[in-house]
Amino acid sequence: MEIFNDLNTYKSNNRTFVTIGTFDGVHVGHQKVLKDLVESAKKNNASSVLLTFFPHPRMVLQKESNIKLINTIDERIQLLHKIGLNSLVIHEFSNEFSNLTAIEFVKKILVNKLKIAKLIIGYDHHFGKNREGNFEKLQELGKIFDFKLKKISQHDISDIAVSSTKIRKAIENGEIEKANTYLGYNFMLTGKVVIGKNLGEKIGFPTANIKISDPLKLIPANGVYVVETNINGINYRGAMNIGTRPTFEINGQRSLEVHVIGFHNSLYEQPLQVEFIRKLRDEQNFGSIDALKEQLAKDIANAIR
């Protein structure tokens, strides 16, 4: 998959089959649209192209939007690589871009830049200034500019009854198994291991403290989770705590710490990606270190089981 960080850098001599959207989460509904795109393009000797946007349009159009994203842009690229797209075009979403009319968007972007032969969209897709572009408008413009149009029906997508909003809500509530069902893969966090206070190591349960560099990344609810991570090609199970460590500290800062079961080497300064399997319990204050150690041993046994 070729990646283009701007529409102006996109180059191809081939006609394209295109779909458009932010695709945050690359969930099972998104995957249905993208697989249809890839298969259709292959059958017609065309290039499959996803035109996506960053930042998220809601961040630009709704100035006070506090939306958090299911995927960082790098995680989204990682997921899209697996689908088999020919090209991913990541275009900056700005106020100027949002003010393109439907016909300007089609002519300047789809026709002139992407050389579109076919557009594949979901049943409820809107585009252009004030969301004036809908499927009926695209049908008109397709006749004018000579491209075909395919709509993924409400029935096809609603069979799954999934949306990025539902997934965000599930993750915020710690309902990881529900979120994973909607995503079609395990929700992930990607960050760098940084030096912490070594509180876990002092009581016999060393942890890797993960710093998430992207402030827009959605973090699950506080609690203890079963996770998995791959280190040097080996999969490890782990128990991850998200929270403020109330047994140790009062008004502590929120931290993300993972005890990687069976791994004993240093991970400092290394990138680490963890996949969430399920939530074990809420975070709590145990009142004593011995009570905390007893519970941590149970958490690890549960994570292994």
PDB file of N, CA and C in Angstrom, residues 10 16 68 73 81 129 147 159 201 232 239 261 278 287 298:
ATOM      1  N   TYR A  10      -0.328  12.714  -4.763  1.00  0.00           N
ATOM      2  CA  TYR A  10      -0.831  11.457  -5.338  1.00  0.00           C
ATOM      3  C   TYR A  10      -0.517  11.401  -6.827  1.00  0.00           C
ATOM      4  N   THR A  16      -9.050   4.968 -11.014  1.00  0.00           N
ATOM      5  CA  THR A  16      -9.160   4.540  -9.623  1.00  0.00           C
ATOM      6  C   THR A  16     -10.594   4.221  -9.213  1.00  0.00           C
ATOM      7  N   LYS A  68     -12.167  11.832  21.144  1.00  0.00           N
ATOM      8  CA  LYS A  68     -10.934  11.059  21.170  1.00  0.00           C
ATOM      9  C   LYS A  68     -11.031   9.982  20.094  1.00  0.00           C
ATOM     10  N   ILE A  73      -3.121   7.802  13.882  1.00  0.00           N
ATOM     11  CA  ILE A  73      -2.990   7.692  12.426  1.00  0.00           C
ATOM     12  C   ILE A  73      -2.084   6.516  12.058  1.00  0.00           C
ATOM     13  N   HIS A  81      -3.137  -1.571   6.060  1.00  0.00           N
ATOM     14  CA  HIS A  81      -2.160  -2.362   5.311  1.00  0.00           C
ATOM     15  C   HIS A  81      -2.674  -3.782   5.066  1.00  0.00           C
ATOM     16  N   LYS A 129     -19.753  21.136   1.127  1.00  0.00           N
ATOM     17  CA  LYS A 129     -20.190  22.204   2.018  1.00  0.00           C
ATOM     18  C   LYS A 129     -21.613  21.946   2.515  1.00  0.00           C
ATOM     19  N   PHE A 147     -18.134   8.815 -14.132  1.00  0.00           N
ATOM     20  CA  PHE A 147     -17.680   7.788 -13.193  1.00  0.00           C
ATOM     21  C   PHE A 147     -18.903   7.048 -12.657  1.00  0.00           C
ATOM     22  N   ASP A 159     -26.511  -4.893   9.265  1.00  0.00           N
ATOM     23  CA  ASP A 159     -26.437  -6.263   9.766  1.00  0.00           C
ATOM     24  C   ASP A 159     -25.488  -6.328  10.967  1.00  0.00           C
ATOM     25  N   GLU A 201       7.772  -2.951  40.819  1.00  0.00           N
ATOM     26  CA  GLU A 201       8.979  -3.764  41.009  1.00  0.00           C
ATOM     27  C   GLU A 201       9.298  -3.936  42.487  1.00  0.00           C
ATOM     28  N   ASN A 232       9.757  -8.868  20.278  1.00  0.00           N
ATOM     29  CA  ASN A 232      10.755  -9.634  19.518  1.00  0.00           C
ATOM     30  C   ASN A 232      10.158 -10.888  18.890  1.00  0.00           C
ATOM     31  N   ALA A 239      -1.122  -8.253  32.384  1.00  0.00           N
ATOM     32  CA  ALA A 239      -2.183  -7.605  33.161  1.00  0.00           C
ATOM     33  C   ALA A 239      -1.854  -6.115  33.189  1.00  0.00           C
ATOM     34  N   ILE A 261       3.733 -10.940  31.579  1.00  0.00           N
ATOM     35  CA  ILE A 261       3.944 -12.225  32.268  1.00  0.00           C
ATOM     36  C   ILE A 261       5.014 -13.049  31.543  1.00  0.00           C
ATOM     37  N   ARG A 278      -9.889  -8.276  27.660  1.00  0.00           N
ATOM     38  CA  ARG A 278     -11.094  -8.073  28.472  1.00  0.00           C
ATOM     39  C   ARG A 278     -10.719  -7.310  29.743  1.00  0.00           C
ATOM     40  N   GLY A 287      -5.925  -0.588  50.769  1.00  0.00           N
ATOM     41  CA  GLY A 287      -5.672  -0.271  52.173  1.00  0.00           C
ATOM     42  C   GLY A 287      -4.316  -0.706  52.679  1.00  0.00           C
ATOM     43  N   LYS A 298      -3.767 -12.751  41.974  1.00  0.00           N
ATOM     44  CA  LYS A 298      -5.016 -13.262  41.406  1.00  0.00           C
ATOM     45  C   LYS A 298      -5.238 -12.711  39.987  1.00  0.00           C
TER      46      LYS A 298
END
